[in-house]
mmCIF file of N, CA and C in Angstrom:
data_model
loop_
_atom_site.group_PDB
_atom_site.id
_atom_site.type_symbol
_atom_site.label_atom_id
_atom_site.label_comp_id
_atom_site.label_asym_id
_atom_site.label_seq_id
_atom_site.Cartn_x
_atom_site.Cartn_y
_atom_site.Cartn_z
ATOM 1 N N UNK A 1 9.930 -1.093 -12.009
ATOM 2 C CA UNK A 1 9.164 -2.291 -11.699
ATOM 3 C C UNK A 1 9.137 -3.152 -12.956
ATOM 4 N N UNK A 2 9.566 -4.395 -12.829
ATOM 5 C CA UNK A 2 9.518 -5.357 -13.928
ATOM 6 C C UNK A 2 8.494 -6.428 -13.573
ATOM 7 N N UNK A 3 7.558 -6.657 -14.485
ATOM 8 C CA UNK A 3 6.522 -7.660 -14.274
ATOM 9 C C UNK A 3 6.528 -8.605 -15.457
ATOM 10 N N UNK A 4 6.764 -9.874 -15.173
ATOM 11 C CA UNK A 4 6.759 -10.900 -16.215
ATOM 12 C C UNK A 4 5.431 -11.652 -16.142
ATOM 13 N N UNK A 5 4.720 -11.695 -17.274
ATOM 14 C CA UNK A 5 3.413 -12.338 -17.350
ATOM 15 C C UNK A 5 3.594 -13.787 -17.808
ATOM 16 N N UNK A 6 2.836 -14.681 -17.212
ATOM 17 C CA UNK A 6 2.863 -16.105 -17.525
ATOM 18 C C UNK A 6 2.519 -16.333 -18.998
ATOM 19 N N UNK A 7 2.898 -17.493 -19.531
ATOM 20 C CA UNK A 7 2.595 -17.807 -20.934
ATOM 21 C C UNK A 7 1.335 -18.664 -21.087
ATOM 22 N N UNK A 8 0.650 -18.956 -19.993
ATOM 23 C CA UNK A 8 -0.596 -19.730 -20.041
ATOM 24 C C UNK A 8 -1.677 -18.942 -20.794
ATOM 25 N N UNK A 9 -2.574 -19.638 -21.477
ATOM 26 C CA UNK A 9 -3.673 -18.976 -22.177
ATOM 27 C C UNK A 9 -4.417 -18.033 -21.248
ATOM 28 N N UNK A 10 -4.746 -16.861 -21.754
ATOM 29 C CA UNK A 10 -5.530 -15.835 -21.052
ATOM 30 C C UNK A 10 -4.829 -15.258 -19.820
ATOM 31 N N UNK A 11 -3.518 -15.434 -19.701
ATOM 32 C CA UNK A 11 -2.809 -14.957 -18.520
ATOM 33 C C UNK A 11 -2.580 -13.449 -18.519
ATOM 34 N N UNK A 12 -2.650 -12.796 -19.666
ATOM 35 C CA UNK A 12 -2.478 -11.354 -19.736
ATOM 36 C C UNK A 12 -3.746 -10.628 -19.347
ATOM 37 N N UNK A 13 -3.664 -9.302 -19.263
ATOM 38 C CA UNK A 13 -4.831 -8.496 -18.908
ATOM 39 C C UNK A 13 -4.808 -7.164 -19.639
ATOM 40 N N UNK A 14 -5.982 -6.650 -19.884
ATOM 41 C CA UNK A 14 -6.136 -5.288 -20.373
ATOM 42 C C UNK A 14 -6.740 -4.418 -19.294
ATOM 43 N N UNK A 15 -6.801 -4.960 -18.084
ATOM 44 C CA UNK A 15 -7.428 -4.261 -16.967
ATOM 45 C C UNK A 15 -6.479 -3.516 -16.056
ATOM 46 N N UNK A 16 -5.192 -3.652 -16.295
ATOM 47 C CA UNK A 16 -4.208 -2.909 -15.529
ATOM 48 C C UNK A 16 -3.868 -3.509 -14.180
ATOM 49 N N UNK A 17 -2.775 -3.019 -13.619
ATOM 50 C CA UNK A 17 -2.322 -3.372 -12.276
ATOM 51 C C UNK A 17 -1.887 -2.105 -11.551
ATOM 52 N N UNK A 18 -2.215 -2.034 -10.271
ATOM 53 C CA UNK A 18 -1.790 -0.929 -9.411
ATOM 54 C C UNK A 18 -0.658 -1.404 -8.524
ATOM 55 N N UNK A 19 0.226 -0.482 -8.130
ATOM 56 C CA UNK A 19 1.366 -0.855 -7.292
ATOM 57 C C UNK A 19 1.525 0.106 -6.130
ATOM 58 N N UNK A 20 1.965 -0.448 -5.011
ATOM 59 C CA UNK A 20 2.345 0.326 -3.832
ATOM 60 C C UNK A 20 3.686 -0.203 -3.349
ATOM 61 N N UNK A 21 4.592 0.713 -3.041
ATOM 62 C CA UNK A 21 5.886 0.359 -2.467
ATOM 63 C C UNK A 21 5.842 0.638 -0.968
ATOM 64 N N UNK A 22 6.469 -0.231 -0.188
ATOM 65 C CA UNK A 22 6.594 -0.036 1.253
ATOM 66 C C UNK A 22 8.081 -0.043 1.570
ATOM 67 N N UNK A 23 8.509 0.963 2.321
ATOM 68 C CA UNK A 23 9.918 1.089 2.650
ATOM 69 C C UNK A 23 10.264 0.537 4.006
ATOM 70 N N UNK A 24 11.562 0.399 4.244
ATOM 71 C CA UNK A 24 12.049 -0.133 5.519
ATOM 72 C C UNK A 24 11.727 0.792 6.686
ATOM 73 N N UNK A 25 11.438 2.060 6.395
ATOM 74 C CA UNK A 25 11.075 3.005 7.452
ATOM 75 C C UNK A 25 9.554 3.066 7.675
ATOM 76 N N UNK A 26 8.800 2.200 6.978
ATOM 77 C CA UNK A 26 7.350 2.148 7.147
ATOM 78 C C UNK A 26 6.586 3.042 6.193
ATOM 79 N N UNK A 27 7.275 3.920 5.485
ATOM 80 C CA UNK A 27 6.601 4.804 4.531
ATOM 81 C C UNK A 27 6.059 3.999 3.359
ATOM 82 N N UNK A 28 4.938 4.472 2.820
ATOM 83 C CA UNK A 28 4.333 3.819 1.661
ATOM 84 C C UNK A 28 4.202 4.824 0.529
ATOM 85 N N UNK A 29 4.304 4.319 -0.679
ATOM 86 C CA UNK A 29 4.151 5.150 -1.869
ATOM 87 C C UNK A 29 3.262 4.428 -2.862
ATOM 88 N N UNK A 30 2.080 4.985 -3.097
ATOM 89 C CA UNK A 30 1.171 4.430 -4.101
ATOM 90 C C UNK A 30 1.610 4.931 -5.464
ATOM 91 N N UNK A 31 1.990 4.009 -6.336
ATOM 92 C CA UNK A 31 2.442 4.376 -7.681
ATOM 93 C C UNK A 31 1.271 4.496 -8.655
ATOM 94 N N UNK A 32 0.079 4.101 -8.227
ATOM 95 C CA UNK A 32 -1.080 4.149 -9.114
ATOM 96 C C UNK A 32 -1.031 3.025 -10.124
ATOM 97 N N UNK A 33 -1.788 3.180 -11.203
ATOM 98 C CA UNK A 33 -1.811 2.150 -12.237
ATOM 99 C C UNK A 33 -0.481 2.166 -12.985
ATOM 100 N N UNK A 34 0.175 1.015 -13.011
ATOM 101 C CA UNK A 34 1.476 0.918 -13.680
ATOM 102 C C UNK A 34 1.317 0.960 -15.194
ATOM 103 N N UNK A 35 0.369 0.213 -15.692
ATOM 104 C CA UNK A 35 0.079 0.154 -17.130
ATOM 105 C C UNK A 35 -1.285 -0.498 -17.275
ATOM 106 N N UNK A 36 -1.917 -0.273 -18.394
ATOM 107 C CA UNK A 36 -3.231 -0.862 -18.656
ATOM 108 C C UNK A 36 -3.097 -2.248 -19.281
ATOM 109 N N UNK A 37 -2.149 -2.408 -20.181
ATOM 110 C CA UNK A 37 -1.990 -3.655 -20.930
ATOM 111 C C UNK A 37 -0.797 -4.459 -20.415
ATOM 112 N N UNK A 38 -1.058 -5.716 -20.095
ATOM 113 C CA UNK A 38 -0.021 -6.669 -19.717
ATOM 114 C C UNK A 38 -0.239 -7.919 -20.565
ATOM 115 N N UNK A 39 0.325 -7.957 -21.771
ATOM 116 C CA UNK A 39 0.081 -9.084 -22.689
ATOM 117 C C UNK A 39 0.669 -10.403 -22.185
ATOM 118 N N UNK A 40 0.025 -11.482 -22.554
ATOM 119 C CA UNK A 40 0.491 -12.835 -22.240
ATOM 120 C C UNK A 40 1.942 -12.993 -22.694
ATOM 121 N N UNK A 41 2.768 -13.655 -21.886
ATOM 122 C CA UNK A 41 4.172 -13.975 -22.185
ATOM 123 C C UNK A 41 5.070 -12.756 -22.326
ATOM 124 N N UNK A 42 4.666 -11.618 -21.779
ATOM 125 C CA UNK A 42 5.477 -10.405 -21.930
ATOM 126 C C UNK A 42 6.156 -10.039 -20.619
ATOM 127 N N UNK A 43 7.154 -9.183 -20.731
ATOM 128 C CA UNK A 43 7.737 -8.531 -19.556
ATOM 129 C C UNK A 43 7.495 -7.039 -19.730
ATOM 130 N N UNK A 44 6.813 -6.461 -18.759
ATOM 131 C CA UNK A 44 6.488 -5.033 -18.798
ATOM 132 C C UNK A 44 7.366 -4.335 -17.769
ATOM 133 N N UNK A 45 8.082 -3.307 -18.218
ATOM 134 C CA UNK A 45 8.936 -2.514 -17.335
ATOM 135 C C UNK A 45 8.348 -1.120 -17.215
ATOM 136 N N UNK A 46 8.191 -0.673 -15.971
ATOM 137 C CA UNK A 46 7.639 0.657 -15.701
ATOM 138 C C UNK A 46 8.640 1.404 -14.835
ATOM 139 N N UNK A 47 9.009 2.591 -15.263
ATOM 140 C CA UNK A 47 9.924 3.447 -14.498
ATOM 141 C C UNK A 47 9.164 4.662 -13.999
ATOM 142 N N UNK A 48 9.350 4.987 -12.736
ATOM 143 C CA UNK A 48 8.714 6.168 -12.142
ATOM 144 C C UNK A 48 9.750 6.901 -11.297
ATOM 145 N N UNK A 49 9.685 8.219 -11.340
ATOM 146 C CA UNK A 49 10.503 9.048 -10.461
ATOM 147 C C UNK A 49 9.662 9.424 -9.250
ATOM 148 N N UNK A 50 10.274 9.377 -8.068
ATOM 149 C CA UNK A 50 9.571 9.806 -6.870
ATOM 150 C C UNK A 50 10.579 10.372 -5.874
ATOM 151 N N UNK A 51 10.077 11.251 -5.005
ATOM 152 C CA UNK A 51 10.937 11.910 -4.038
ATOM 153 C C UNK A 51 10.498 11.625 -2.611
ATOM 154 N N UNK A 52 9.975 10.438 -2.388
ATOM 155 C CA UNK A 52 9.558 10.025 -1.051
ATOM 156 C C UNK A 52 10.673 9.191 -0.445
ATOM 157 N N UNK A 53 11.022 9.470 0.805
ATOM 158 C CA UNK A 53 12.047 8.695 1.490
ATOM 159 C C UNK A 53 11.423 7.404 2.021
ATOM 160 N N UNK A 54 11.718 6.312 1.358
ATOM 161 C CA UNK A 54 11.218 5.005 1.774
ATOM 162 C C UNK A 54 12.251 4.234 2.589
ATOM 163 N N UNK A 55 13.449 4.798 2.753
ATOM 164 C CA UNK A 55 14.548 4.002 3.269
ATOM 165 C C UNK A 55 14.900 3.003 2.183
ATOM 166 N N UNK A 56 15.192 1.783 2.556
ATOM 167 C CA UNK A 56 15.391 0.729 1.560
ATOM 168 C C UNK A 56 14.037 0.138 1.192
ATOM 169 N N UNK A 57 13.908 -0.347 -0.038
ATOM 170 C CA UNK A 57 12.671 -1.003 -0.447
ATOM 171 C C UNK A 57 12.462 -2.243 0.403
ATOM 172 N N UNK A 58 11.235 -2.410 0.902
ATOM 173 C CA UNK A 58 10.928 -3.563 1.737
ATOM 174 C C UNK A 58 9.902 -4.476 1.066
ATOM 175 N N UNK A 59 8.827 -3.895 0.488
ATOM 176 C CA UNK A 59 7.763 -4.710 -0.107
ATOM 177 C C UNK A 59 7.175 -4.025 -1.335
ATOM 178 N N UNK A 60 6.628 -4.850 -2.200
ATOM 179 C CA UNK A 60 5.861 -4.409 -3.364
ATOM 180 C C UNK A 60 4.489 -5.074 -3.283
ATOM 181 N N UNK A 61 3.441 -4.271 -3.397
ATOM 182 C CA UNK A 61 2.075 -4.787 -3.428
ATOM 183 C C UNK A 61 1.504 -4.488 -4.808
ATOM 184 N N UNK A 62 1.016 -5.513 -5.487
ATOM 185 C CA UNK A 62 0.327 -5.341 -6.768
ATOM 186 C C UNK A 62 -1.138 -5.688 -6.559
ATOM 187 N N UNK A 63 -2.026 -4.825 -7.054
ATOM 188 C CA UNK A 63 -3.454 -5.086 -6.928
ATOM 189 C C UNK A 63 -4.127 -4.979 -8.289
ATOM 190 N N UNK A 64 -5.258 -5.667 -8.388
ATOM 191 C CA UNK A 64 -5.987 -5.777 -9.647
ATOM 192 C C UNK A 64 -6.609 -4.453 -10.044
ATOM 193 N N UNK A 65 -6.667 -4.246 -11.355
ATOM 194 C CA UNK A 65 -7.313 -3.064 -11.901
ATOM 195 C C UNK A 65 -8.690 -3.357 -12.462
ATOM 196 N N UNK A 66 -9.062 -4.648 -12.544
ATOM 197 C CA UNK A 66 -10.368 -5.012 -13.098
ATOM 198 C C UNK A 66 -10.646 -6.490 -12.833
ATOM 199 N N UNK A 67 -11.793 -6.945 -13.327
ATOM 200 C CA UNK A 67 -12.152 -8.366 -13.239
ATOM 201 C C UNK A 67 -11.386 -9.207 -14.254
ATOM 202 N N UNK A 68 -10.675 -8.564 -15.182
ATOM 203 C CA UNK A 68 -9.862 -9.270 -16.169
ATOM 204 C C UNK A 68 -8.605 -9.776 -15.463
ATOM 205 N N UNK A 69 -8.652 -11.021 -14.990
ATOM 206 C CA UNK A 69 -7.580 -11.584 -14.166
ATOM 207 C C UNK A 69 -6.250 -11.641 -14.921
ATOM 208 N N UNK A 70 -5.172 -11.555 -14.164
ATOM 209 C CA UNK A 70 -3.824 -11.638 -14.725
ATOM 210 C C UNK A 70 -3.032 -12.671 -13.929
ATOM 211 N N UNK A 71 -2.169 -13.412 -14.632
ATOM 212 C CA UNK A 71 -1.324 -14.427 -14.003
ATOM 213 C C UNK A 71 0.134 -14.029 -14.216
ATOM 214 N N UNK A 72 0.788 -13.636 -13.139
ATOM 215 C CA UNK A 72 2.186 -13.223 -13.199
ATOM 216 C C UNK A 72 3.105 -14.423 -13.069
ATOM 217 N N UNK A 73 4.294 -14.299 -13.660
ATOM 218 C CA UNK A 73 5.368 -15.270 -13.429
ATOM 219 C C UNK A 73 6.272 -14.766 -12.315
ATOM 220 N N UNK A 74 6.683 -13.483 -12.432
ATOM 221 C CA UNK A 74 7.617 -12.926 -11.458
ATOM 222 C C UNK A 74 7.546 -11.404 -11.466
ATOM 223 N N UNK A 75 8.084 -10.820 -10.393
ATOM 224 C CA UNK A 75 8.150 -9.363 -10.261
ATOM 225 C C UNK A 75 9.517 -8.984 -9.710
ATOM 226 N N UNK A 76 9.907 -7.748 -9.983
ATOM 227 C CA UNK A 76 11.142 -7.213 -9.442
ATOM 228 C C UNK A 76 11.035 -5.695 -9.412
ATOM 229 N N UNK A 77 11.470 -5.101 -8.309
ATOM 230 C CA UNK A 77 11.482 -3.640 -8.219
ATOM 231 C C UNK A 77 12.777 -3.208 -7.541
ATOM 232 N N UNK A 78 13.372 -2.155 -8.095
ATOM 233 C CA UNK A 78 14.597 -1.605 -7.526
ATOM 234 C C UNK A 78 14.519 -0.086 -7.590
ATOM 235 N N UNK A 79 15.394 0.547 -6.828
ATOM 236 C CA UNK A 79 15.433 2.002 -6.787
ATOM 237 C C UNK A 79 16.870 2.448 -6.601
ATOM 238 N N UNK A 80 17.223 3.556 -7.230
ATOM 239 C CA UNK A 80 18.581 4.091 -7.080
ATOM 240 C C UNK A 80 18.904 4.405 -5.624
ATOM 241 N N UNK A 81 17.878 4.760 -4.833
ATOM 242 C CA UNK A 81 18.096 5.133 -3.442
ATOM 243 C C UNK A 81 18.007 3.983 -2.456
ATOM 244 N N UNK A 82 17.936 2.753 -2.944
ATOM 245 C CA UNK A 82 17.756 1.604 -2.062
ATOM 246 C C UNK A 82 18.865 0.580 -2.259
ATOM 247 N N UNK A 83 19.327 0.034 -1.148
ATOM 248 C CA UNK A 83 20.340 -1.024 -1.215
ATOM 249 C C UNK A 83 19.710 -2.381 -1.494
ATOM 250 N N UNK A 84 18.387 -2.478 -1.407
ATOM 251 C CA UNK A 84 17.718 -3.762 -1.609
ATOM 252 C C UNK A 84 16.860 -3.742 -2.871
ATOM 253 N N UNK A 85 16.663 -4.918 -3.411
ATOM 254 C CA UNK A 85 15.736 -5.147 -4.519
ATOM 255 C C UNK A 85 14.671 -6.105 -4.014
ATOM 256 N N UNK A 86 13.416 -5.809 -4.311
ATOM 257 C CA UNK A 86 12.331 -6.716 -3.968
ATOM 258 C C UNK A 86 11.998 -7.505 -5.219
ATOM 259 N N UNK A 87 12.050 -8.827 -5.116
ATOM 260 C CA UNK A 87 11.725 -9.654 -6.277
ATOM 261 C C UNK A 87 11.150 -10.977 -5.799
ATOM 262 N N UNK A 88 10.450 -11.637 -6.691
ATOM 263 C CA UNK A 88 9.913 -12.937 -6.338
ATOM 264 C C UNK A 88 9.107 -13.538 -7.463
ATOM 265 N N UNK A 89 8.823 -14.811 -7.287
ATOM 266 C CA UNK A 89 8.005 -15.554 -8.234
ATOM 267 C C UNK A 89 6.572 -15.608 -7.733
ATOM 268 N N UNK A 90 5.690 -16.012 -8.599
ATOM 269 C CA UNK A 90 4.285 -16.182 -8.234
ATOM 270 C C UNK A 90 4.065 -17.648 -7.874
ATOM 271 N N UNK A 91 4.548 -18.025 -6.702
ATOM 272 C CA UNK A 91 4.426 -19.412 -6.241
ATOM 273 C C UNK A 91 2.954 -19.801 -6.178
ATOM 274 N N UNK A 92 2.631 -20.947 -6.733
ATOM 275 C CA UNK A 92 1.254 -21.420 -6.725
ATOM 276 C C UNK A 92 0.416 -20.890 -7.867
ATOM 277 N N UNK A 93 1.031 -20.104 -8.769
ATOM 278 C CA UNK A 93 0.300 -19.543 -9.919
ATOM 279 C C UNK A 93 -1.026 -18.910 -9.496
ATOM 280 N N UNK A 94 -0.942 -17.932 -8.618
ATOM 281 C CA UNK A 94 -2.126 -17.246 -8.099
ATOM 282 C C UNK A 94 -2.502 -16.103 -9.034
ATOM 283 N N UNK A 95 -3.761 -16.102 -9.480
ATOM 284 C CA UNK A 95 -4.284 -15.052 -10.351
ATOM 285 C C UNK A 95 -4.629 -13.831 -9.509
ATOM 286 N N UNK A 96 -4.530 -12.634 -10.117
ATOM 287 C CA UNK A 96 -4.904 -11.377 -9.462
ATOM 288 C C UNK A 96 -6.091 -10.799 -10.225
ATOM 289 N N UNK A 97 -7.178 -10.500 -9.495
ATOM 290 C CA UNK A 97 -8.407 -10.014 -10.126
ATOM 291 C C UNK A 97 -9.295 -9.351 -9.080
ATOM 292 N N UNK A 98 -10.120 -8.392 -9.508
ATOM 293 C CA UNK A 98 -11.126 -7.852 -8.593
ATOM 294 C C UNK A 98 -12.267 -8.841 -8.399
ATOM 295 N N UNK A 99 -12.350 -9.840 -9.275
ATOM 296 C CA UNK A 99 -13.319 -10.923 -9.116
ATOM 297 C C UNK A 99 -12.645 -11.991 -8.259
ATOM 298 N N UNK A 100 -12.938 -11.998 -6.968
ATOM 299 C CA UNK A 100 -12.226 -12.888 -6.052
ATOM 300 C C UNK A 100 -12.608 -14.354 -6.219
ATOM 301 N N UNK A 101 -13.541 -14.652 -7.114
ATOM 302 C CA UNK A 101 -13.787 -16.053 -7.463
ATOM 303 C C UNK A 101 -12.749 -16.538 -8.474
ATOM 304 N N UNK A 102 -12.066 -15.596 -9.137
ATOM 305 C CA UNK A 102 -11.023 -15.930 -10.110
ATOM 306 C C UNK A 102 -9.622 -15.850 -9.522
ATOM 307 N N UNK A 103 -9.451 -15.070 -8.481
ATOM 308 C CA UNK A 103 -8.120 -14.884 -7.907
ATOM 309 C C UNK A 103 -8.173 -14.021 -6.670
ATOM 310 N N UNK A 104 -7.033 -13.514 -6.280
ATOM 311 C CA UNK A 104 -6.940 -12.637 -5.117
ATOM 312 C C UNK A 104 -6.945 -11.179 -5.587
ATOM 313 N N UNK A 105 -7.368 -10.285 -4.724
ATOM 314 C CA UNK A 105 -7.418 -8.873 -5.059
ATOM 315 C C UNK A 105 -6.018 -8.269 -5.168
ATOM 316 N N UNK A 106 -5.100 -8.719 -4.324
ATOM 317 C CA UNK A 106 -3.749 -8.186 -4.323
ATOM 318 C C UNK A 106 -2.766 -9.246 -3.873
ATOM 319 N N UNK A 107 -1.499 -9.020 -4.217
ATOM 320 C CA UNK A 107 -0.423 -9.932 -3.823
ATOM 321 C C UNK A 107 0.770 -9.094 -3.411
ATOM 322 N N UNK A 108 1.501 -9.550 -2.388
ATOM 323 C CA UNK A 108 2.638 -8.782 -1.857
ATOM 324 C C UNK A 108 3.902 -9.636 -1.878
ATOM 325 N N UNK A 109 5.021 -8.991 -2.252
ATOM 326 C CA UNK A 109 6.334 -9.600 -2.207
ATOM 327 C C UNK A 109 7.218 -8.718 -1.325
ATOM 328 N N UNK A 110 8.018 -9.310 -0.462
ATOM 329 C CA UNK A 110 8.907 -8.541 0.416
ATOM 330 C C UNK A 110 10.343 -9.045 0.305
ATOM 331 N N UNK A 111 11.264 -8.139 0.584
ATOM 332 C CA UNK A 111 12.700 -8.474 0.517
ATOM 333 C C UNK A 111 13.073 -9.348 1.697
#
């Protein structure tokens, strides 16, 4: 999973992000907290091994780990066992936070 953080002031977070993968066969895999720190203007890459049959990757869901909002630029996830890559931009510059007055609780990208 590659997550690029926006370069706007305060766009990074120390509150972490959680991820869930959804496969073309409907199976879901909660990856848990990807990382705690997502610094402003950085690209964070997280690699995980898993043995769940998802078919091809269909969607990536990222959810907030705290009220410390984060502003993503883009995301991308791939797997050796999948013919598809899920990637996308953060259209509309939507913040992710458990404080829903600052942003949305979660955001989903699909192939």
